[in-house]
Short mmCIF file of N, CA and C in Angstrom, two decimals:
data_model
loop_
_atom_site.label_atom_id
_atom_site.label_comp_id
_atom_site.label_asym_id
_atom_site.label_seq_id
_atom_site.Cartn_x
_atom_site.Cartn_y
_atom_site.Cartn_z
N UNK E 1 49.18 34.24 -14.51
CA UNK E 1 50.29 34.69 -15.33
C UNK E 1 51.14 35.65 -14.52
N UNK E 2 52.37 35.28 -14.31
CA UNK E 2 53.29 36.12 -13.55
C UNK E 2 54.11 36.96 -14.51
N UNK E 3 54.14 38.27 -14.27
CA UNK E 3 54.89 39.16 -15.16
C UNK E 3 56.34 38.73 -15.28
N UNK E 4 56.92 38.25 -14.22
CA UNK E 4 58.32 37.84 -14.22
C UNK E 4 58.53 36.66 -15.17
N UNK E 5 57.51 35.85 -15.36
CA UNK E 5 57.64 34.65 -16.18
C UNK E 5 57.43 34.93 -17.67
N UNK E 6 56.95 36.12 -18.01
CA UNK E 6 56.67 36.46 -19.41
C UNK E 6 57.98 36.80 -20.12
N UNK E 7 58.16 36.19 -21.28
CA UNK E 7 59.38 36.37 -22.03
C UNK E 7 59.04 36.61 -23.49
N UNK E 8 59.65 37.64 -24.10
CA UNK E 8 59.54 37.84 -25.55
C UNK E 8 60.89 37.45 -26.12
N UNK E 9 60.85 36.50 -27.06
CA UNK E 9 62.10 35.99 -27.63
C UNK E 9 61.86 35.55 -29.07
N UNK E 10 62.96 35.34 -29.79
CA UNK E 10 62.83 34.85 -31.16
C UNK E 10 62.32 33.42 -31.16
N UNK E 11 61.59 33.10 -32.20
CA UNK E 11 60.99 31.76 -32.33
C UNK E 11 62.07 30.69 -32.49
N UNK E 12 61.75 29.49 -31.99
CA UNK E 12 62.61 28.30 -32.16
C UNK E 12 61.76 27.23 -32.85
N UNK E 13 62.40 26.29 -33.49
CA UNK E 13 61.69 25.23 -34.22
C UNK E 13 60.65 24.53 -33.35
N UNK E 14 60.99 24.30 -32.09
CA UNK E 14 60.04 23.57 -31.23
C UNK E 14 58.79 24.40 -30.89
N UNK E 15 58.78 25.69 -31.24
CA UNK E 15 57.61 26.54 -31.01
C UNK E 15 56.59 26.47 -32.15
N UNK E 16 57.00 25.96 -33.31
CA UNK E 16 56.17 26.05 -34.51
C UNK E 16 54.73 25.58 -34.32
N UNK E 17 54.54 24.41 -33.75
CA UNK E 17 53.18 23.87 -33.60
C UNK E 17 52.34 24.75 -32.69
N UNK E 18 52.90 25.21 -31.57
CA UNK E 18 52.15 26.07 -30.65
C UNK E 18 51.80 27.41 -31.30
N UNK E 19 52.73 27.98 -32.07
CA UNK E 19 52.47 29.26 -32.72
C UNK E 19 51.33 29.12 -33.73
N UNK E 20 51.36 28.07 -34.53
CA UNK E 20 50.29 27.83 -35.50
C UNK E 20 48.94 27.69 -34.78
N UNK E 21 48.94 26.97 -33.66
CA UNK E 21 47.72 26.80 -32.86
C UNK E 21 47.18 28.14 -32.35
N UNK E 22 48.07 28.97 -31.82
CA UNK E 22 47.69 30.28 -31.29
C UNK E 22 47.06 31.12 -32.40
N UNK E 23 47.74 31.20 -33.54
CA UNK E 23 47.24 32.05 -34.63
C UNK E 23 45.90 31.56 -35.13
N UNK E 24 45.76 30.27 -35.36
CA UNK E 24 44.49 29.75 -35.86
C UNK E 24 43.37 29.92 -34.83
N UNK E 25 43.69 29.75 -33.56
CA UNK E 25 42.67 29.91 -32.50
C UNK E 25 42.16 31.35 -32.47
N UNK E 26 43.07 32.32 -32.58
CA UNK E 26 42.65 33.72 -32.55
C UNK E 26 41.84 34.06 -33.80
N UNK E 27 42.26 33.56 -34.95
CA UNK E 27 41.52 33.84 -36.19
C UNK E 27 40.11 33.26 -36.12
N UNK E 28 39.97 32.06 -35.58
CA UNK E 28 38.64 31.46 -35.42
C UNK E 28 37.82 32.27 -34.43
N UNK E 29 38.43 32.65 -33.30
CA UNK E 29 37.75 33.46 -32.28
C UNK E 29 37.21 34.76 -32.89
N UNK E 30 37.98 35.37 -33.79
CA UNK E 30 37.61 36.65 -34.39
C UNK E 30 36.68 36.50 -35.59
N UNK E 31 36.42 35.26 -35.99
CA UNK E 31 35.53 35.03 -37.12
C UNK E 31 36.13 35.41 -38.47
N UNK E 32 37.44 35.31 -38.56
CA UNK E 32 38.14 35.68 -39.78
C UNK E 32 37.91 34.61 -40.86
N UNK E 33 37.75 35.02 -42.12
CA UNK E 33 37.61 34.02 -43.19
C UNK E 33 38.85 33.12 -43.24
N UNK E 34 38.65 31.87 -43.63
CA UNK E 34 39.77 30.94 -43.66
C UNK E 34 40.54 31.01 -44.99
N UNK E 35 39.98 31.73 -45.97
CA UNK E 35 40.69 31.92 -47.24
C UNK E 35 41.02 33.40 -47.39
N UNK E 36 42.13 33.66 -48.04
CA UNK E 36 42.54 35.04 -48.26
C UNK E 36 43.04 35.72 -47.00
N UNK E 37 43.44 34.92 -46.01
CA UNK E 37 43.94 35.45 -44.73
C UNK E 37 45.13 34.59 -44.29
N UNK E 38 45.71 34.98 -43.15
CA UNK E 38 46.84 34.21 -42.60
C UNK E 38 46.43 32.77 -42.29
N UNK E 39 45.13 32.51 -42.05
CA UNK E 39 44.68 31.17 -41.69
C UNK E 39 45.15 30.13 -42.70
N UNK E 40 45.12 30.50 -43.98
CA UNK E 40 45.45 29.56 -45.05
C UNK E 40 46.94 29.52 -45.38
N UNK E 41 47.72 30.38 -44.77
CA UNK E 41 49.15 30.44 -45.09
C UNK E 41 49.87 29.14 -44.73
N UNK E 42 50.55 28.58 -45.71
CA UNK E 42 51.37 27.39 -45.51
C UNK E 42 52.43 27.68 -44.43
N UNK E 43 52.88 28.93 -44.39
CA UNK E 43 53.92 29.36 -43.45
C UNK E 43 53.55 29.10 -42.00
N UNK E 44 52.26 29.07 -41.67
CA UNK E 44 51.85 28.89 -40.28
C UNK E 44 52.41 27.63 -39.66
N UNK E 45 52.58 26.60 -40.45
CA UNK E 45 53.04 25.33 -39.91
C UNK E 45 54.57 25.20 -39.90
N UNK E 46 55.24 26.20 -40.43
CA UNK E 46 56.71 26.17 -40.47
C UNK E 46 57.25 27.58 -40.26
N UNK E 47 56.84 28.18 -39.16
CA UNK E 47 57.18 29.58 -38.90
C UNK E 47 58.69 29.82 -38.75
N UNK E 48 59.40 28.92 -38.10
CA UNK E 48 60.84 29.12 -37.92
C UNK E 48 61.53 29.18 -39.29
N UNK E 49 61.19 28.26 -40.16
CA UNK E 49 61.77 28.23 -41.51
C UNK E 49 61.35 29.48 -42.29
N UNK E 50 60.10 29.86 -42.18
CA UNK E 50 59.57 31.02 -42.91
C UNK E 50 60.35 32.29 -42.58
N UNK E 51 60.67 32.46 -41.30
CA UNK E 51 61.33 33.69 -40.87
C UNK E 51 62.85 33.56 -40.80
N UNK E 52 63.38 32.40 -41.19
CA UNK E 52 64.82 32.19 -41.17
C UNK E 52 65.40 32.63 -42.51
N UNK E 53 65.30 33.95 -42.78
CA UNK E 53 65.83 34.51 -44.01
C UNK E 53 66.27 35.94 -43.73
N UNK E 54 66.94 36.54 -44.68
CA UNK E 54 67.43 37.90 -44.50
C UNK E 54 66.31 38.87 -44.19
N UNK E 55 66.56 39.76 -43.28
CA UNK E 55 65.65 40.85 -42.94
C UNK E 55 64.27 40.39 -42.47
N UNK E 56 64.24 39.26 -41.79
CA UNK E 56 62.98 38.75 -41.25
C UNK E 56 63.23 38.19 -39.85
N UNK E 57 62.21 38.29 -39.01
CA UNK E 57 62.30 37.74 -37.65
C UNK E 57 60.88 37.52 -37.13
N UNK E 58 60.72 36.50 -36.32
CA UNK E 58 59.43 36.27 -35.66
C UNK E 58 59.71 36.08 -34.17
N UNK E 59 58.90 36.75 -33.37
CA UNK E 59 59.06 36.71 -31.92
C UNK E 59 57.83 36.08 -31.28
N UNK E 60 58.03 35.38 -30.19
CA UNK E 60 56.93 34.79 -29.44
C UNK E 60 56.89 35.38 -28.04
N UNK E 61 55.69 35.35 -27.46
CA UNK E 61 55.51 35.69 -26.05
C UNK E 61 55.31 34.37 -25.34
N UNK E 62 56.19 34.08 -24.40
CA UNK E 62 56.14 32.81 -23.69
C UNK E 62 55.83 33.07 -22.22
N UNK E 63 54.90 32.29 -21.70
CA UNK E 63 54.56 32.35 -20.28
C UNK E 63 54.75 30.96 -19.70
N UNK E 64 55.82 30.78 -18.96
CA UNK E 64 56.15 29.50 -18.33
C UNK E 64 56.08 28.33 -19.31
N UNK E 65 56.71 28.52 -20.46
CA UNK E 65 56.78 27.45 -21.46
C UNK E 65 55.64 27.41 -22.44
N UNK E 66 54.58 28.19 -22.21
CA UNK E 66 53.43 28.20 -23.12
C UNK E 66 53.49 29.44 -24.00
N UNK E 67 53.35 29.25 -25.30
CA UNK E 67 53.32 30.38 -26.23
C UNK E 67 51.91 31.00 -26.16
N UNK E 68 51.85 32.29 -25.85
CA UNK E 68 50.55 32.97 -25.73
C UNK E 68 50.38 34.09 -26.75
N UNK E 69 51.39 34.27 -27.61
CA UNK E 69 51.27 35.28 -28.65
C UNK E 69 52.54 35.35 -29.48
N UNK E 70 52.45 36.16 -30.53
CA UNK E 70 53.62 36.32 -31.38
C UNK E 70 53.41 37.39 -32.42
N UNK E 71 54.50 37.79 -33.06
CA UNK E 71 54.47 38.75 -34.17
C UNK E 71 55.80 38.71 -34.88
N UNK E 72 55.77 39.08 -36.15
CA UNK E 72 57.00 39.07 -36.92
C UNK E 72 57.10 40.24 -37.88
N UNK E 73 58.29 40.38 -38.43
CA UNK E 73 58.49 41.36 -39.49
C UNK E 73 59.25 40.67 -40.61
N UNK E 74 58.98 41.11 -41.82
CA UNK E 74 59.65 40.57 -43.00
C UNK E 74 59.49 41.60 -44.12
N UNK E 75 60.32 41.50 -45.15
CA UNK E 75 60.14 42.41 -46.28
C UNK E 75 58.73 42.27 -46.84
N UNK E 76 58.13 43.38 -47.28
CA UNK E 76 56.79 43.34 -47.86
C UNK E 76 56.83 42.59 -49.19
N UNK E 77 55.97 41.60 -49.32
CA UNK E 77 55.92 40.76 -50.53
C UNK E 77 55.57 41.60 -51.76
N UNK E 78 56.27 41.30 -52.85
CA UNK E 78 55.98 41.91 -54.15
C UNK E 78 56.00 43.43 -54.11
N UNK E 79 57.00 43.97 -53.41
CA UNK E 79 57.14 45.42 -53.30
C UNK E 79 58.62 45.76 -53.32
N UNK E 80 58.97 46.74 -54.13
CA UNK E 80 60.36 47.19 -54.20
C UNK E 80 60.51 48.40 -53.30
N UNK E 81 61.48 48.38 -52.43
CA UNK E 81 61.70 49.52 -51.56
C UNK E 81 61.88 49.10 -50.12
N UNK E 82 62.30 50.04 -49.26
CA UNK E 82 62.65 49.73 -47.87
C UNK E 82 61.44 49.66 -46.92
N UNK E 83 60.45 48.83 -47.31
CA UNK E 83 59.25 48.68 -46.48
C UNK E 83 59.12 47.24 -46.02
N UNK E 84 58.94 47.07 -44.70
CA UNK E 84 58.70 45.74 -44.17
C UNK E 84 57.21 45.64 -43.82
N UNK E 85 56.81 44.44 -43.46
CA UNK E 85 55.43 44.20 -43.04
C UNK E 85 55.44 43.61 -41.63
N UNK E 86 54.58 44.15 -40.78
CA UNK E 86 54.34 43.55 -39.48
C UNK E 86 53.38 42.39 -39.76
N UNK E 87 53.77 41.19 -39.38
CA UNK E 87 53.01 40.00 -39.77
C UNK E 87 52.60 39.14 -38.59
N UNK E 88 51.46 38.54 -38.76
CA UNK E 88 50.99 37.49 -37.85
C UNK E 88 51.15 37.86 -36.39
N UNK E 89 50.59 39.03 -36.04
CA UNK E 89 50.61 39.48 -34.65
C UNK E 89 49.29 39.07 -34.02
N UNK E 90 49.36 38.05 -33.19
CA UNK E 90 48.17 37.50 -32.54
C UNK E 90 48.49 37.14 -31.11
N UNK E 91 47.49 37.35 -30.24
CA UNK E 91 47.65 37.03 -28.82
C UNK E 91 46.42 36.28 -28.33
N UNK E 92 46.63 35.24 -27.52
CA UNK E 92 45.52 34.54 -26.88
C UNK E 92 44.85 35.49 -25.89
N UNK E 93 43.58 35.22 -25.54
CA UNK E 93 42.87 36.12 -24.61
C UNK E 93 43.65 36.41 -23.32
N UNK E 94 44.34 35.42 -22.77
CA UNK E 94 45.03 35.65 -21.49
C UNK E 94 46.23 36.59 -21.63
N UNK E 95 46.66 36.88 -22.87
CA UNK E 95 47.80 37.77 -23.08
C UNK E 95 47.37 39.22 -23.35
N UNK E 96 46.08 39.41 -23.54
CA UNK E 96 45.60 40.74 -23.94
C UNK E 96 45.39 41.67 -22.75
N UNK E 97 45.52 42.97 -23.03
CA UNK E 97 45.26 43.98 -22.01
C UNK E 97 46.36 44.10 -20.96
N UNK E 98 47.54 43.60 -21.26
CA UNK E 98 48.65 43.61 -20.30
C UNK E 98 49.85 44.39 -20.81
N UNK E 99 49.67 45.07 -21.94
CA UNK E 99 50.77 45.85 -22.51
C UNK E 99 51.72 45.02 -23.36
N UNK E 100 51.41 43.74 -23.55
CA UNK E 100 52.31 42.88 -24.33
C UNK E 100 52.29 43.24 -25.81
N UNK E 101 51.15 43.70 -26.32
CA UNK E 101 51.06 44.10 -27.72
C UNK E 101 52.00 45.27 -28.00
N UNK E 102 51.99 46.26 -27.12
CA UNK E 102 52.86 47.42 -27.30
C UNK E 102 54.32 47.01 -27.19
N UNK E 103 54.62 46.15 -26.23
CA UNK E 103 56.00 45.69 -26.04
C UNK E 103 56.45 44.90 -27.28
N UNK E 104 55.60 44.03 -27.78
CA UNK E 104 55.93 43.24 -28.97
C UNK E 104 56.14 44.15 -30.17
N UNK E 105 55.29 45.17 -30.29
CA UNK E 105 55.41 46.13 -31.39
C UNK E 105 56.78 46.82 -31.34
N UNK E 106 57.21 47.23 -30.14
CA UNK E 106 58.52 47.87 -29.98
C UNK E 106 59.64 46.94 -30.41
N UNK E 107 59.57 45.68 -29.99
CA UNK E 107 60.59 44.69 -30.34
C UNK E 107 60.66 44.53 -31.87
N UNK E 108 59.50 44.38 -32.51
CA UNK E 108 59.46 44.17 -33.96
C UNK E 108 59.96 45.40 -34.72
N UNK E 109 59.53 46.59 -34.30
CA UNK E 109 59.91 47.80 -35.02
C UNK E 109 61.39 48.13 -34.83
N UNK E 110 61.93 47.83 -33.66
CA UNK E 110 63.37 48.01 -33.45
C UNK E 110 64.16 47.08 -34.36
N UNK E 111 63.70 45.84 -34.48
CA UNK E 111 64.36 44.87 -35.35
C UNK E 111 64.27 45.34 -36.80
N UNK E 112 63.11 45.86 -37.20
CA UNK E 112 62.92 46.36 -38.56
C UNK E 112 63.91 47.49 -38.86
N UNK E 113 64.06 48.41 -37.90
CA UNK E 113 65.02 49.51 -38.07
C UNK E 113 66.43 48.97 -38.21
N UNK E 114 66.78 47.97 -37.39
CA UNK E 114 68.13 47.41 -37.44
C UNK E 114 68.41 46.75 -38.79
N UNK E 115 67.36 46.29 -39.48
CA UNK E 115 67.49 45.70 -40.81
C UNK E 115 67.60 46.78 -41.89
N UNK E 116 67.32 48.04 -41.53
CA UNK E 116 67.41 49.13 -42.49
C UNK E 116 66.10 49.52 -43.16
N UNK E 117 64.98 48.97 -42.68
CA UNK E 117 63.69 49.37 -43.24
C UNK E 117 63.36 50.80 -42.83
N UNK E 118 62.66 51.51 -43.70
CA UNK E 118 62.28 52.90 -43.43
C UNK E 118 60.81 53.03 -43.03
N UNK E 119 60.01 52.07 -43.47
CA UNK E 119 58.57 52.09 -43.14
C UNK E 119 58.10 50.68 -42.84
N UNK E 120 57.01 50.60 -42.09
CA UNK E 120 56.41 49.31 -41.77
C UNK E 120 54.94 49.35 -42.17
N UNK E 121 54.51 48.32 -42.85
CA UNK E 121 53.15 48.18 -43.38
C UNK E 121 52.45 47.06 -42.63
N UNK E 122 51.13 47.13 -42.54
CA UNK E 122 50.36 46.02 -41.99
C UNK E 122 48.98 45.97 -42.60
N UNK E 123 48.36 44.81 -42.51
CA UNK E 123 46.99 44.61 -42.97
C UNK E 123 46.20 43.98 -41.82
N UNK E 124 44.94 44.38 -41.70
CA UNK E 124 44.09 43.81 -40.66
C UNK E 124 42.63 43.93 -41.08
N UNK E 125 41.73 43.74 -40.13
CA UNK E 125 40.29 43.81 -40.36
C UNK E 125 39.69 44.91 -39.50
N UNK E 126 38.62 45.56 -39.98
CA UNK E 126 38.01 46.64 -39.19
C UNK E 126 37.45 46.15 -37.86
N UNK E 127 37.03 44.89 -37.77
CA UNK E 127 36.44 44.40 -36.52
C UNK E 127 37.49 43.98 -35.50
N UNK E 128 38.76 44.02 -35.86
CA UNK E 128 39.83 43.78 -34.88
C UNK E 128 40.17 45.12 -34.25
N UNK E 129 39.20 45.65 -33.50
CA UNK E 129 39.28 47.02 -32.97
C UNK E 129 40.44 47.24 -32.01
N UNK E 130 40.68 46.32 -31.11
CA UNK E 130 41.78 46.50 -30.15
C UNK E 130 43.12 46.55 -30.88
N UNK E 131 43.27 45.69 -31.87
CA UNK E 131 44.52 45.67 -32.64
C UNK E 131 44.68 46.99 -33.41
N UNK E 132 43.61 47.43 -34.06
CA UNK E 132 43.66 48.67 -34.84
C UNK E 132 43.98 49.86 -33.94
N UNK E 133 43.42 49.87 -32.72
CA UNK E 133 43.73 50.95 -31.77
C UNK E 133 45.22 50.92 -31.39
N UNK E 134 45.74 49.73 -31.14
CA UNK E 134 47.16 49.58 -30.80
C UNK E 134 48.03 50.09 -31.95
N UNK E 135 47.68 49.73 -33.17
CA UNK E 135 48.47 50.16 -34.32
C UNK E 135 48.46 51.69 -34.44
N UNK E 136 47.29 52.29 -34.29
CA UNK E 136 47.18 53.76 -34.38
C UNK E 136 48.00 54.42 -33.27
N UNK E 137 47.89 53.87 -32.06
CA UNK E 137 48.63 54.41 -30.91
C UNK E 137 50.15 54.31 -31.14
N UNK E 138 50.56 53.32 -31.92
CA UNK E 138 51.97 53.10 -32.22
C UNK E 138 52.45 53.94 -33.40
N UNK E 139 51.55 54.72 -33.99
CA UNK E 139 51.96 55.62 -35.07
C UNK E 139 51.63 55.14 -36.47
N UNK E 140 50.91 54.03 -36.59
CA UNK E 140 50.48 53.58 -37.92
C UNK E 140 49.33 54.45 -38.39
N UNK E 141 49.36 54.81 -39.68
CA UNK E 141 48.30 55.64 -40.25
C UNK E 141 47.59 54.85 -41.34
N UNK E 142 46.26 55.09 -41.47
CA UNK E 142 45.49 54.34 -42.47
C UNK E 142 45.89 54.71 -43.90
N UNK E 143 45.80 53.72 -44.78
CA UNK E 143 46.03 53.91 -46.21
C UNK E 143 44.71 53.68 -46.95
N UNK E 144 44.63 54.19 -48.17
CA UNK E 144 43.42 54.01 -48.98
C UNK E 144 43.34 52.62 -49.62
N UNK E 145 44.50 51.97 -49.76
CA UNK E 145 44.52 50.66 -50.41
C UNK E 145 45.77 49.91 -50.02
N UNK E 146 45.89 48.66 -50.48
CA UNK E 146 47.03 47.82 -50.09
C UNK E 146 48.32 48.19 -50.81
N UNK E 147 49.44 47.82 -50.20
CA UNK E 147 50.76 47.93 -50.82
C UNK E 147 51.24 46.50 -51.08
N UNK E 148 52.06 46.33 -52.11
CA UNK E 148 52.58 45.00 -52.40
C UNK E 148 51.44 44.05 -52.71
N UNK E 149 51.70 42.76 -52.52
CA UNK E 149 50.68 41.75 -52.74
C UNK E 149 50.94 40.61 -51.78
N UNK E 150 50.30 40.66 -50.62
CA UNK E 150 50.53 39.67 -49.57
C UNK E 150 49.73 38.39 -49.79
N UNK E 151 48.73 38.44 -50.67
CA UNK E 151 47.85 37.29 -50.86
C UNK E 151 46.69 37.29 -49.88
N UNK E 152 46.66 38.28 -48.98
CA UNK E 152 45.58 38.36 -47.98
C UNK E 152 44.49 39.30 -48.48
N UNK E 153 43.84 38.88 -49.55
CA UNK E 153 42.84 39.74 -50.19
C UNK E 153 41.60 39.97 -49.34
N UNK E 154 41.40 39.19 -48.31
CA UNK E 154 40.24 39.40 -47.42
C UNK E 154 40.48 40.54 -46.42
N UNK E 155 41.73 40.91 -46.19
CA UNK E 155 42.03 42.03 -45.28
C UNK E 155 41.70 43.34 -45.98
N UNK E 156 40.99 44.22 -45.27
CA UNK E 156 40.60 45.47 -45.93
C UNK E 156 40.93 46.71 -45.11
N UNK E 157 41.84 46.59 -44.18
CA UNK E 157 42.39 47.75 -43.47
C UNK E 157 43.90 47.68 -43.67
N UNK E 158 44.45 48.78 -44.21
CA UNK E 158 45.87 48.85 -44.51
C UNK E 158 46.45 50.04 -43.77
N UNK E 159 47.62 49.86 -43.16
CA UNK E 159 48.23 50.93 -42.39
C UNK E 159 49.74 50.97 -42.64
N UNK E 160 50.34 52.16 -42.44
CA UNK E 160 51.76 52.35 -42.68
C UNK E 160 52.34 53.26 -41.62
N UNK E 161 53.57 53.00 -41.22
CA UNK E 161 54.27 53.81 -40.22
C UNK E 161 55.69 54.05 -40.68
N UNK E 162 56.17 55.29 -40.52
CA UNK E 162 57.58 55.58 -40.76
C UNK E 162 58.37 55.16 -39.53
N UNK E 163 59.52 54.57 -39.77
CA UNK E 163 60.35 54.05 -38.67
C UNK E 163 61.40 55.07 -38.25
#
């Protein structure tokens, strides 16, 4: 993987199948339940369409034409107020430990600010330790319970950050 070849950009329709593959592969690798998580989301197979709406964006990490990770932001489901959700942030093993997570986080949070959001929410699992460390390092703080209703009832770590 050449650093010069790594590109973070907005998703395109032709990326949809690769992005769904990446997300499902990481969820399986992490032993995540297939129900009550992103694994079951219909959106996984149509990510470009899912994020092609107001105040939403999904970004991919591309290495020489191969999608190796991604993350998005969108308004928090079933919640009134200026809070977005960091969504579907997953990286294949070859993308980890290279600072791409922090870079992706910066891209997503800058986009969230440009949309006028004041806070960013996320949900994850306690055993996704590297991700949780990244979120804390980025200024996300733990919450006692969920906000909104994302449908991801299997996630039991909730975090929030002021933008």
